[in-house]
Short mmCIF file of C-alpha atoms in Angstrom, two decimals:
data_model
loop_
_atom_site.label_atom_id
_atom_site.label_comp_id
_atom_site.label_asym_id
_atom_site.label_seq_id
_atom_site.Cartn_x
_atom_site.Cartn_y
_atom_site.Cartn_z
CA MET Y 295 135.23 177.35 -105.18
CA GLU Y 296 138.67 176.24 -106.37
CA PRO Y 297 140.37 172.85 -105.48
CA ILE Y 298 142.42 173.15 -103.09
CA LEU Y 299 144.43 169.92 -105.23
CA GLU Y 300 143.77 169.05 -108.16
CA VAL Y 301 145.55 166.02 -110.01
CA CYS Y 302 144.73 165.46 -113.85
CA GLY Y 303 145.86 162.95 -116.34
CA LEU Y 304 149.44 162.50 -114.00
CA THR Y 305 151.73 159.83 -115.26
CA LYS Y 306 154.83 158.56 -114.27
CA ARG Y 307 157.40 155.84 -115.81
CA TYR Y 308 159.54 153.46 -114.27
CA PRO Y 309 160.75 150.27 -115.54
CA GLY Y 310 158.20 147.80 -114.38
CA PHE Y 311 156.45 150.31 -113.11
CA GLU Y 312 154.26 152.66 -114.65
CA LEU Y 313 151.14 155.37 -112.87
CA LYS Y 314 149.37 156.14 -116.31
CA ASP Y 315 147.02 159.16 -116.65
CA VAL Y 316 145.72 159.38 -112.77
CA SER Y 317 143.11 162.24 -112.03
CA PHE Y 318 141.36 163.56 -108.78
CA ARG Y 319 139.90 166.48 -106.95
CA LEU Y 320 139.96 167.33 -103.37
CA GLU Y 321 137.47 169.98 -102.41
CA HIS Y 322 138.46 172.18 -99.76
CA GLY Y 323 138.01 171.26 -96.17
CA TYR Y 324 137.68 167.59 -96.85
CA VAL Y 325 139.82 164.19 -96.06
CA MET Y 326 141.12 162.30 -99.35
CA GLY Y 327 141.35 158.56 -98.54
CA LEU Y 328 143.73 157.81 -101.48
CA ILE Y 329 144.04 153.40 -101.12
CA GLY Y 330 144.97 150.07 -103.15
CA ALA Y 331 147.38 147.89 -102.81
CA ASN Y 332 151.05 147.98 -101.40
CA GLY Y 333 153.27 149.05 -104.95
CA ALA Y 334 149.75 150.65 -106.23
CA GLY Y 335 151.25 153.64 -106.76
CA LYS Y 336 149.80 155.96 -103.85
CA THR Y 337 153.95 157.29 -102.39
CA THR Y 338 154.21 157.76 -106.20
CA ILE Y 339 151.20 159.96 -106.40
CA ILE Y 340 152.70 162.04 -102.97
CA LYS Y 341 155.71 161.87 -103.92
CA LEU Y 342 154.84 163.64 -107.67
CA ILE Y 343 152.35 166.48 -105.98
CA LEU Y 344 155.98 166.92 -103.75
CA ASN Y 345 157.87 167.21 -107.12
CA LEU Y 346 160.11 164.65 -105.08
CA VAL Y 347 160.20 162.62 -108.80
CA ARG Y 348 159.69 164.35 -112.38
CA LYS Y 349 157.00 163.24 -113.97
CA ASP Y 350 156.18 162.64 -117.80
CA SER Y 351 153.18 164.98 -118.13
CA GLY Y 352 150.47 165.52 -116.56
CA GLU Y 353 149.08 169.14 -114.48
CA VAL Y 354 148.88 168.85 -110.68
CA ARG Y 355 147.69 171.76 -109.20
CA ILE Y 356 147.89 173.15 -105.62
CA PHE Y 357 145.87 175.85 -103.95
CA GLY Y 358 145.23 176.66 -107.27
CA GLN Y 359 148.66 176.80 -108.86
CA ASP Y 360 150.68 174.79 -110.85
CA HIS Y 361 153.02 173.00 -107.85
CA LEU Y 362 156.12 173.39 -109.71
CA GLN Y 363 155.63 177.45 -109.86
CA ASN Y 364 156.03 179.42 -106.43
CA GLU Y 365 157.15 175.50 -104.93
CA ALA Y 366 158.85 177.24 -101.98
CA SER Y 367 156.14 178.57 -101.00
CA LEU Y 368 153.39 176.34 -101.55
CA ARG Y 369 154.87 173.78 -99.49
CA GLU Y 370 154.80 176.56 -96.70
CA ARG Y 371 150.91 175.65 -97.18
CA ILE Y 372 151.55 171.97 -96.83
CA GLY Y 373 152.38 169.53 -93.93
CA VAL Y 374 153.92 166.21 -95.16
CA VAL Y 375 153.54 162.99 -93.63
CA HIS Y 376 156.59 160.66 -95.11
CA GLU Y 377 155.59 156.44 -94.96
CA ALA Y 378 158.65 156.74 -93.23
CA PRO Y 379 159.44 159.83 -91.77
CA PRO Y 380 163.45 161.02 -92.13
CA PHE Y 381 164.13 162.88 -88.48
CA TYR Y 382 168.20 164.10 -87.67
CA ASP Y 383 167.12 160.88 -84.78
CA HIS Y 384 170.05 161.85 -82.48
CA LEU Y 385 169.19 164.96 -81.79
CA SER Y 386 166.47 165.43 -79.34
CA ALA Y 387 162.74 166.40 -80.77
CA GLY Y 388 162.84 169.35 -79.42
CA ALA Y 389 166.08 170.48 -80.64
CA PHE Y 390 164.71 168.65 -84.21
CA ALA Y 391 160.96 170.92 -84.06
CA ARG Y 392 163.40 174.25 -84.18
CA LEU Y 393 165.41 172.87 -86.66
CA VAL Y 394 162.79 172.43 -89.03
CA GLY Y 395 160.20 175.40 -87.12
CA ARG Y 396 162.57 177.89 -87.69
CA PHE Y 397 162.25 177.27 -92.22
CA TYR Y 398 158.28 178.07 -91.47
CA THR Y 399 157.28 181.83 -91.78
CA ARG Y 400 153.44 180.54 -89.97
CA TRP Y 401 155.85 177.87 -87.38
CA ASN Y 402 153.80 178.00 -84.07
CA ASP Y 403 156.03 176.86 -81.60
CA GLN Y 404 152.85 177.19 -78.91
CA THR Y 405 150.90 174.44 -81.36
CA PHE Y 406 153.52 172.38 -81.18
CA ARG Y 407 154.19 172.09 -78.02
CA ARG Y 408 150.71 171.99 -77.33
CA LEU Y 409 150.17 168.40 -79.74
CA SER Y 410 153.47 167.65 -78.37
CA ASP Y 411 151.57 167.76 -74.96
CA GLU Y 412 148.32 165.44 -76.28
CA PHE Y 413 149.76 163.09 -78.30
CA GLU Y 414 152.46 161.96 -74.83
CA LEU Y 415 156.37 162.78 -76.94
CA PRO Y 416 159.24 164.13 -74.56
CA LEU Y 417 160.29 166.68 -76.62
CA SER Y 418 164.02 166.86 -74.44
CA LYS Y 419 164.57 162.62 -75.42
CA ARG Y 420 166.25 161.69 -78.21
CA ILE Y 421 164.90 160.65 -81.11
CA ARG Y 422 166.21 157.34 -82.34
CA THR Y 423 164.59 156.27 -78.30
CA PHE Y 424 161.72 156.83 -80.09
CA SER Y 425 158.69 153.45 -81.09
CA ARG Y 426 157.39 154.21 -84.80
CA GLY Y 427 154.38 155.11 -83.01
CA MET Y 428 156.47 158.21 -80.77
CA LYS Y 429 157.88 159.12 -84.64
CA MET Y 430 154.35 159.49 -86.07
CA LYS Y 431 153.36 161.56 -84.16
CA LEU Y 432 156.07 163.68 -84.14
CA ALA Y 433 155.97 164.11 -88.08
CA LEU Y 434 152.29 165.06 -87.36
CA ALA Y 435 152.39 166.77 -84.51
CA MET Y 436 155.40 169.18 -86.55
CA ALA Y 437 152.86 168.86 -89.88
CA LEU Y 438 149.82 171.01 -87.60
CA SER Y 439 152.35 173.97 -86.45
CA HIS Y 440 152.24 175.27 -89.33
CA GLU Y 441 148.86 176.00 -89.82
CA ALA Y 442 148.85 173.47 -93.19
CA GLU Y 443 146.01 174.09 -94.53
CA LEU Y 444 146.73 170.92 -97.18
CA LEU Y 445 148.25 167.49 -94.99
CA LEU Y 446 149.54 164.80 -96.74
CA LEU Y 447 149.80 162.15 -95.21
CA ASP Y 448 151.79 158.65 -96.47
CA GLU Y 449 150.91 155.30 -94.99
CA PRO Y 450 150.69 157.35 -91.63
CA THR Y 451 149.51 154.69 -89.76
CA GLY Y 452 152.06 151.16 -91.63
CA GLY Y 453 153.37 149.39 -89.41
CA LEU Y 454 151.33 150.20 -85.93
CA ASP Y 455 149.40 148.21 -84.27
CA PRO Y 456 145.86 148.25 -83.78
CA VAL Y 457 145.80 150.44 -80.46
CA PHE Y 458 147.82 152.53 -81.18
CA ARG Y 459 146.69 153.60 -85.34
CA ARG Y 460 143.30 153.79 -82.91
CA GLU Y 461 145.46 156.46 -81.13
CA LEU Y 462 146.32 158.80 -83.52
CA LEU Y 463 143.02 158.38 -85.50
CA ASP Y 464 140.92 159.86 -82.85
CA ARG Y 465 143.67 162.61 -82.48
CA LEU Y 466 143.79 162.96 -85.98
CA ARG Y 467 139.71 163.13 -86.46
CA ASP Y 468 139.83 165.85 -83.48
CA LEU Y 469 142.38 167.89 -85.23
CA LEU Y 470 140.30 167.70 -88.18
CA GLN Y 471 137.01 169.38 -87.14
CA ASP Y 472 138.78 172.90 -88.25
CA GLU Y 473 137.36 172.31 -91.55
CA ARG Y 474 140.23 174.57 -92.90
CA VAL Y 475 142.98 171.63 -93.34
CA SER Y 476 142.27 169.72 -96.08
CA VAL Y 477 143.89 165.97 -95.87
CA LEU Y 478 144.90 163.40 -98.61
CA PHE Y 479 145.54 160.24 -96.40
CA SER Y 480 147.32 157.46 -98.13
CA THR Y 481 146.90 154.27 -96.75
CA HIS Y 482 146.19 150.17 -97.63
CA LEU Y 483 144.62 149.66 -94.59
CA THR Y 484 141.75 150.50 -95.44
CA SER Y 485 140.34 150.53 -92.25
CA ASP Y 486 141.58 153.01 -90.68
CA LEU Y 487 139.65 155.68 -93.85
CA GLU Y 488 136.01 154.22 -93.13
CA ARG Y 489 135.85 156.70 -89.95
CA ILE Y 490 137.77 159.59 -90.99
CA THR Y 491 137.18 160.51 -95.33
CA ASP Y 492 135.15 162.05 -97.29
CA TYR Y 493 136.24 160.82 -100.24
CA VAL Y 494 137.79 157.93 -101.31
CA THR Y 495 140.68 157.40 -104.44
CA LEU Y 496 141.95 153.64 -105.56
CA VAL Y 497 144.76 152.84 -108.03
CA ARG Y 498 145.24 149.89 -109.35
CA ARG Y 499 148.44 148.78 -110.55
CA GLY Y 500 149.15 152.18 -111.28
CA ARG Y 501 145.68 152.54 -112.96
CA LEU Y 502 143.08 154.57 -111.51
CA LEU Y 503 139.81 152.90 -110.93
CA PHE Y 504 137.85 155.40 -109.45
CA SER Y 505 138.15 159.00 -107.70
CA GLU Y 506 134.38 159.44 -105.76
CA SER Y 507 132.62 160.16 -101.97
CA VAL Y 508 131.38 157.79 -99.32
CA ASP Y 509 127.77 157.64 -100.42
CA VAL Y 510 128.76 157.32 -103.85
CA ILE Y 511 130.53 154.95 -103.50
CA ARG Y 512 128.38 153.22 -101.23
CA ASP Y 513 125.48 153.56 -103.89
CA THR Y 514 127.01 152.36 -106.37
CA TRP Y 515 129.12 148.93 -104.97
CA CYS Y 516 127.57 146.33 -103.69
CA ILE Y 517 128.22 143.10 -102.44
CA ALA Y 518 126.08 140.09 -103.37
CA LYS Y 519 125.78 136.22 -101.73
CA GLY Y 520 124.16 133.46 -103.01
CA GLY Y 521 123.84 130.02 -104.43
CA ASN Y 522 126.59 129.41 -106.78
CA ASP Y 523 123.38 128.09 -109.24
CA LEU Y 524 123.02 131.53 -110.08
CA LEU Y 525 126.42 132.09 -112.22
CA VAL Y 526 124.82 131.86 -115.54
CA PRO Y 527 127.22 134.27 -117.66
CA ASP Y 528 124.93 136.54 -117.75
CA VAL Y 529 125.08 137.42 -114.45
CA ARG Y 530 128.69 136.77 -114.31
CA ARG Y 531 128.86 139.42 -116.50
CA LEU Y 532 127.12 141.48 -113.70
CA PHE Y 533 129.80 141.70 -110.93
CA ARG Y 534 133.76 142.62 -111.11
CA ALA Y 535 134.93 139.66 -109.14
CA CYS Y 536 133.96 137.16 -107.73
CA ARG Y 537 134.64 134.41 -105.41
CA GLU Y 538 133.01 130.64 -105.89
CA GLU Y 539 132.76 128.76 -102.45
CA PRO Y 540 131.28 125.73 -101.78
CA PHE Y 541 128.65 126.79 -100.22
CA GLY Y 542 127.98 129.65 -102.19
CA PHE Y 543 129.27 132.51 -104.32
CA THR Y 544 130.36 136.50 -103.59
CA ALA Y 545 130.84 138.81 -105.83
CA LEU Y 546 131.33 142.58 -106.13
CA SER Y 547 129.31 145.17 -108.59
CA ASP Y 548 128.72 148.57 -109.59
CA ARG Y 549 125.97 147.66 -110.92
CA PRO Y 550 123.05 147.03 -108.44
CA GLN Y 551 119.98 147.40 -109.56
CA GLU Y 552 120.61 144.93 -112.47
CA VAL Y 553 121.63 142.40 -110.23
CA ARG Y 554 117.62 142.65 -108.08
CA ARG Y 555 116.60 142.91 -111.46
CA ALA Y 556 117.97 139.76 -112.55
CA LEU Y 557 118.23 138.00 -109.19
CA GLY Y 558 116.23 139.26 -107.67
CA PRO Y 559 115.33 137.50 -103.69
CA LYS Y 560 117.77 135.01 -104.83
CA VAL Y 561 120.66 137.13 -103.67
CA VAL Y 562 121.16 139.59 -100.92
CA LEU Y 563 123.06 142.17 -101.79
CA GLY Y 564 124.65 144.45 -99.14
CA LYS Y 565 127.43 147.59 -98.63
CA PRO Y 566 130.67 147.21 -99.33
CA ALA Y 567 133.24 147.41 -96.95
CA LEU Y 568 136.60 149.70 -98.67
CA SER Y 569 138.40 147.27 -97.52
CA ASP Y 570 136.85 144.68 -100.24
CA LEU Y 571 136.50 146.85 -103.04
CA VAL Y 572 140.59 147.24 -102.29
CA ARG Y 573 140.62 142.74 -101.73
CA TYR Y 574 138.01 141.55 -104.68
CA LEU Y 575 139.06 144.48 -107.73
CA GLU Y 576 142.33 143.58 -106.80
CA GLU Y 577 141.27 140.19 -108.05
CA GLU Y 578 139.78 141.50 -110.92
CA ASN Y 579 141.79 140.65 -114.21
CA GLY Y 580 140.87 143.26 -117.24
CA HIS Y 581 138.08 144.31 -116.76
CA VAL Y 582 138.72 147.68 -115.72
CA MET X 57 161.48 184.48 -103.58
CA SER X 58 163.24 188.35 -102.74
CA ARG X 59 166.62 187.97 -103.07
CA ALA X 60 166.76 188.62 -98.82
CA THR X 61 163.74 185.90 -98.42
CA THR X 62 167.21 183.68 -100.13
CA ALA X 63 169.42 185.05 -98.21
CA ARG X 64 167.96 183.80 -94.95
CA VAL X 65 167.52 180.26 -95.99
CA LEU X 66 170.10 179.51 -96.78
CA VAL X 67 171.74 180.75 -94.03
CA ARG X 68 169.25 178.66 -92.19
CA LEU X 69 169.84 175.31 -94.07
CA ALA X 70 174.26 175.83 -92.68
CA ALA X 71 173.72 177.05 -89.25
CA LYS X 72 170.75 173.79 -89.54
CA ASP X 73 174.15 171.53 -91.64
CA ILE X 74 176.22 173.57 -88.42
CA ARG X 75 173.39 172.22 -85.49
CA LEU X 76 173.70 168.50 -87.33
CA GLY X 77 177.45 168.28 -87.44
CA ALA X 78 177.93 169.67 -84.19
CA VAL X 79 178.40 166.83 -81.83
CA TYR X 80 180.74 165.31 -84.21
CA LEU X 81 182.35 168.53 -85.00
CA TRP X 82 183.81 168.28 -80.82
CA ALA X 83 185.08 165.15 -81.80
CA ILE X 84 187.98 166.23 -83.73
CA VAL X 85 188.79 168.77 -81.16
CA PRO X 86 191.48 165.21 -79.85
CA VAL X 87 192.29 164.85 -82.62
CA TYR X 88 193.60 168.15 -83.50
CA LEU X 89 195.85 168.08 -81.01
CA GLY X 90 196.74 165.10 -81.43
CA TYR X 91 198.38 166.47 -84.43
CA GLY X 92 198.51 169.60 -84.59
CA ALA X 93 201.71 169.75 -81.92
CA ALA X 94 203.62 167.91 -84.62
CA LEU X 95 203.23 169.20 -87.93
CA PHE X 96 203.45 172.76 -86.77
CA LEU X 97 206.58 171.75 -86.90
CA ALA X 98 206.42 171.51 -90.20
CA THR X 99 204.48 173.85 -91.61
CA GLY X 100 203.63 173.44 -94.94
CA ALA X 101 201.90 170.01 -93.35
CA TYR X 102 200.17 171.72 -90.91
CA TYR X 103 198.78 174.18 -93.57
CA LEU X 104 197.55 171.09 -95.65
CA VAL X 105 196.35 168.65 -92.88
CA ASN X 106 194.12 171.62 -92.57
CA GLY X 107 192.52 171.66 -95.88
CA ILE X 108 192.16 168.28 -96.24
CA PHE X 109 190.15 168.57 -92.40
CA ALA X 110 187.63 170.81 -94.01
CA PHE X 111 187.06 169.29 -97.05
CA GLY X 112 186.80 166.12 -94.40
CA LEU X 113 184.01 168.07 -91.81
CA VAL X 114 182.54 169.16 -95.24
CA VAL X 115 181.82 165.47 -96.80
CA GLY X 116 181.35 163.98 -93.30
CA LEU X 117 178.15 166.36 -92.76
CA VAL X 118 176.55 165.85 -96.44
CA LEU X 119 177.38 161.39 -95.08
CA LEU X 120 175.59 162.68 -91.98
CA ASP X 121 172.96 164.14 -93.75
CA SER X 122 172.79 161.03 -96.28
CA ARG X 123 172.46 158.28 -93.29
CA PHE X 124 169.62 160.98 -92.56
CA ARG X 125 167.17 161.13 -95.43
CA GLY X 126 168.15 164.86 -95.24
CA ASP X 127 167.50 165.67 -99.10
CA LEU X 128 163.42 163.83 -98.15
CA LEU X 129 163.21 165.81 -95.38
CA LEU X 130 164.90 169.52 -96.84
CA LEU X 131 162.56 169.26 -100.41
CA SER X 132 159.13 168.69 -97.78
CA LEU X 133 159.58 172.33 -96.23
CA PRO X 134 159.19 175.60 -98.00
CA VAL X 135 163.32 175.54 -99.49
CA THR X 136 163.52 175.31 -103.21
CA ARG X 137 165.98 172.88 -104.62
CA ARG X 138 168.69 175.63 -105.31
CA ALA X 139 168.57 176.64 -102.27
CA VAL X 140 169.38 173.38 -100.55
CA VAL X 141 172.45 173.42 -102.53
CA LEU X 142 173.34 176.95 -102.18
CA GLY X 143 173.30 176.65 -98.53
CA ARG X 144 175.31 173.36 -98.59
CA TYR X 145 178.44 175.92 -100.76
CA LEU X 146 177.49 178.13 -98.23
CA THR X 147 177.81 175.36 -95.34
CA ALA X 148 181.41 175.01 -96.46
CA ALA X 149 182.47 178.31 -96.85
CA VAL X 150 181.78 178.04 -93.35
CA LEU X 151 183.78 174.69 -92.68
CA LEU X 152 186.98 176.48 -93.90
CA LEU X 153 186.39 179.69 -92.78
CA VAL X 154 185.96 177.27 -89.09
CA ALA X 155 189.09 175.60 -90.05
CA ALA X 156 191.31 178.55 -91.73
CA VAL X 157 190.84 180.23 -88.21
CA LEU X 158 191.10 176.69 -86.62
CA CYS X 159 194.46 176.99 -88.10
CA PHE X 160 195.14 180.36 -86.97
CA ALA X 161 194.00 179.91 -83.09
CA TYR X 162 196.42 176.04 -82.58
CA ALA X 163 199.41 178.25 -83.95
CA GLN X 164 198.96 181.40 -81.89
CA LEU X 165 198.74 178.61 -79.30
CA LEU X 166 201.23 176.41 -79.52
CA GLY X 167 203.67 179.06 -79.85
CA PHE X 168 202.67 180.62 -76.86
CA LEU X 169 203.16 176.75 -75.42
CA LEU X 170 205.48 175.28 -76.80
CA PRO X 171 210.09 176.80 -76.58
CA LEU X 172 210.58 177.21 -79.86
CA GLU X 173 212.69 179.53 -81.42
CA ARG X 174 210.38 180.34 -83.99
CA SER X 175 207.96 183.05 -82.54
CA ALA X 176 203.62 181.71 -84.15
CA PRO X 177 202.77 183.01 -87.17
CA THR X 178 201.63 185.52 -87.44
CA LEU X 179 198.17 186.55 -89.06
CA ARG X 180 198.96 187.75 -92.54
CA GLU X 181 201.58 184.62 -92.14
CA THR X 182 199.01 182.23 -91.49
CA LEU X 183 196.37 183.14 -94.47
CA ARG X 184 199.54 183.30 -96.55
CA GLY X 185 200.46 179.62 -95.94
CA ILE X 186 196.98 178.25 -96.02
CA GLY X 187 195.48 179.67 -99.01
CA PRO X 188 196.97 177.45 -101.38
CA TYR X 189 195.48 174.50 -99.36
CA ALA X 190 192.42 176.57 -98.96
CA GLY X 191 191.93 176.93 -102.61
CA ALA X 192 193.15 173.58 -103.50
CA THR X 193 190.66 172.86 -100.85
CA VAL X 194 187.49 175.17 -102.71
CA LEU X 195 188.91 172.97 -105.72
CA PHE X 196 188.18 169.46 -104.15
CA VAL X 197 184.66 170.94 -102.71
CA SER X 198 183.76 171.82 -106.23
CA VAL X 199 184.72 168.33 -107.66
CA PHE X 200 183.17 166.82 -105.53
CA PHE X 201 179.16 168.22 -105.01
CA PRO X 202 178.13 167.86 -108.84
CA LEU X 203 179.37 165.03 -108.64
CA PHE X 204 177.37 163.93 -105.19
CA TYR X 205 174.23 166.07 -106.97
CA ARG X 206 175.12 163.66 -109.70
CA LEU X 207 175.91 160.62 -108.42
CA GLY X 208 174.77 160.21 -105.24
CA LEU X 209 177.79 160.26 -102.14
CA GLY X 210 178.78 156.68 -102.75
CA ARG X 211 179.85 157.01 -105.91
CA ALA X 212 180.56 160.34 -106.10
CA LEU X 213 183.75 159.52 -103.43
CA TYR X 214 184.40 157.16 -105.91
CA ALA X 215 184.76 159.24 -108.87
CA LEU X 216 186.75 162.02 -107.28
CA ALA X 217 189.84 159.48 -106.07
CA ALA X 218 189.52 158.69 -109.81
CA VAL X 219 190.12 162.51 -110.30
CA LEU X 220 192.29 162.68 -107.33
CA LEU X 221 194.54 160.11 -109.00
CA ALA X 222 193.99 160.87 -112.56
CA ALA X 223 195.53 164.78 -111.06
CA VAL X 224 198.44 162.98 -109.78
CA ALA X 225 199.11 161.29 -112.65
CA VAL X 226 198.96 164.36 -114.45
CA SER X 227 200.61 166.18 -111.89
CA ALA X 228 203.51 163.09 -112.26
CA GLY X 229 203.66 163.24 -115.79
CA VAL X 230 204.45 166.82 -116.12
CA HIS X 231 207.47 166.12 -113.61
CA ALA X 232 209.01 163.34 -115.16
CA LEU X 233 208.84 165.15 -118.63
CA VAL X 234 209.99 168.82 -116.80
CA TRP X 235 212.88 166.26 -114.69
CA ARG X 236 213.49 164.53 -117.77
CA ALA X 237 213.53 167.68 -120.45
CA GLY X 238 216.40 169.51 -116.55
CA GLN X 239 214.53 172.71 -116.97
CA GLY X 240 213.85 172.31 -113.26
CA THR X 241 210.70 174.17 -113.88
CA PHE X 242 206.51 173.29 -115.36
CA ALA X 243 207.27 176.69 -117.85
CA GLY X 244 205.86 175.30 -121.28
CA TYR X 245 203.61 172.81 -120.08
CA SER X 246 199.97 174.65 -120.34
CA SER X 247 197.97 172.15 -119.04
CA ALA X 248 199.70 172.89 -115.99
CA VAL X 249 198.81 175.54 -115.91
CA LEU X 250 196.85 175.64 -112.32
CA LEU X 251 198.51 173.33 -110.71
CA GLN X 252 202.29 175.57 -111.87
CA ALA X 253 199.94 178.34 -109.72
CA PHE X 254 199.64 175.77 -107.08
CA ALA X 255 203.04 174.97 -106.49
CA ARG X 256 204.28 178.66 -107.28
CA ALA X 257 202.40 180.16 -104.87
CA VAL X 258 203.01 177.20 -101.77
CA ALA X 259 206.87 178.43 -102.80
CA ASP X 260 204.99 181.66 -102.24
CA ALA X 261 204.02 181.79 -99.04
CA ARG X 262 206.89 179.80 -97.64
CA THR X 263 209.66 182.90 -99.72
CA GLY X 264 207.14 185.41 -98.13
CA GLY X 265 205.89 185.93 -100.83
CA SER X 266 208.84 187.21 -102.82
CA ALA X 267 209.90 186.12 -105.72
CA PRO X 268 208.71 188.12 -109.44
CA GLY X 269 205.16 187.90 -110.90
CA ALA X 270 203.61 186.36 -107.21
CA GLY X 271 200.97 188.33 -107.38
CA LEU X 272 199.79 187.53 -110.66
CA ARG X 273 200.11 183.97 -110.16
CA ALA X 274 198.11 184.84 -106.81
CA LEU X 275 195.75 186.63 -108.69
CA LEU X 276 195.24 183.37 -111.91
CA TRP X 277 195.26 180.98 -109.29
CA ALA X 278 192.75 182.92 -107.51
CA VAL X 279 190.42 183.99 -111.16
CA GLY X 280 190.96 179.50 -112.15
CA LEU X 281 189.30 178.79 -108.26
CA ALA X 282 186.20 181.35 -109.35
CA ALA X 283 185.89 180.02 -112.28
CA ALA X 284 185.75 176.69 -111.15
CA LEU X 285 183.35 177.11 -108.33
CA GLY X 286 180.97 179.12 -110.86
CA ILE X 287 181.15 175.93 -113.25
CA SER X 288 180.37 173.71 -110.40
CA VAL X 289 177.67 175.84 -108.53
CA LEU X 290 175.80 175.58 -111.96
CA LEU X 291 176.26 172.01 -112.28
CA SER X 292 175.36 170.94 -108.74
CA VAL X 293 172.04 172.80 -109.00
CA ARG X 294 171.42 171.21 -112.72
CA ALA X 295 171.89 167.61 -111.00
CA TYR X 296 170.12 168.04 -108.38
CA GLU X 297 166.82 169.39 -109.94
CA ARG X 298 166.74 166.19 -111.82
CA ARG X 299 167.22 164.14 -108.86
CA GLU X 300 164.49 162.04 -107.53
CA LEU X 301 163.31 160.92 -104.74
#
């Protein structure tokens, strides 16, 4: 089966920043987390997919078609939530949804009203009176109301308090039970992803570090903890990044079996959280 | 995308614009009531202000849409960039029409209410009167949109102001030359052909179009405008297709 989204060798140059040779693919019915620190290039990737900015080179295929061909009909099948969603906020939420809904041939007003009820959105109120969380819920409700097959969510939880974030993610997870929808979810708050993502694509300073399933990542990467006396040069070479503290080191490695062989029971090996991966790899210098 | 679908999208885009600006359109009513009565007594100024009013509406809507980051919204919807641009031109046309209708209706109302010796202008007289100014507004829009799509709103307004100043300077220069030559006419100055057509069209409107060659001048004016509009649309679409958000 053809992937829903396929990005190949995507490159974009800005003065002072370059997104280079990014490739990944999102299969039908899966959730992919696009993670990385602020400024890593996540939003640029989403904008390139939507052709909001022009790529310098590379290829983007959505539903098996080049993203520049039949752009409008492709967007009919995509739901987008931007980091700061644009609204005509002097209008009421209901009026805004009617205004936008007219552009979709598959807009379902019943679905929108049901989601608005679930999200407790007051449709008669002007959007400018909404909190950031409510605006995000409105954007999400709209993205899910035209039978989108691909959702592109750019930092949908950014700036939300933890309670609201959890609620939003729970709602999203419930909605994604229907495996017809595939999701690309960009965030720097990796804890948000742990519960809902199937695949993770990590970018750092415009470069792709990996794009793998969560299971593969858990098998590939490890966190090692041990005494500082173990950190001889041959051991250090096994680590991608290492933090030394007075009481011992903590290191990230993508060679868990070699670490086990070299250090045996002298180290404690564990599975890294996504946040550990981002944090350690952000500190890594020139290793990739 | 079929032509019917494109037409449907364009109408939706224009409807979106009108809906977006509806709240602000009402704010114009008191302004209209305020200036209308006074300007109605000086027919030319009345039509001129209506032309400016229409152009102001277009710029105001663009400003409003930019403020709400309408581009980002629209280009996330199933709409092509070309349609966004064409929809904006359609909106401008609708606003121009609204201004013309308001102009006529309000003139009728004032003619009915005010104890004037002359009667309110007929539809034909109104169209004659507003025609040249509507044409000038189309010309303004034709210059403004490519600048807007290429430079963004702020710089486009500065550039438009610069274009206007240049036009005024050229116009003043031509006037000075004509005056100095003591000819009292623009004849012989080919670079001022549009200006000439415009000035004659205004004069024709005032005299009821009886001056010789009025039809030809109107045709020349219309062809010039159509060409300017066509080039404007092409440049706008091209600029917008290259714009990055």
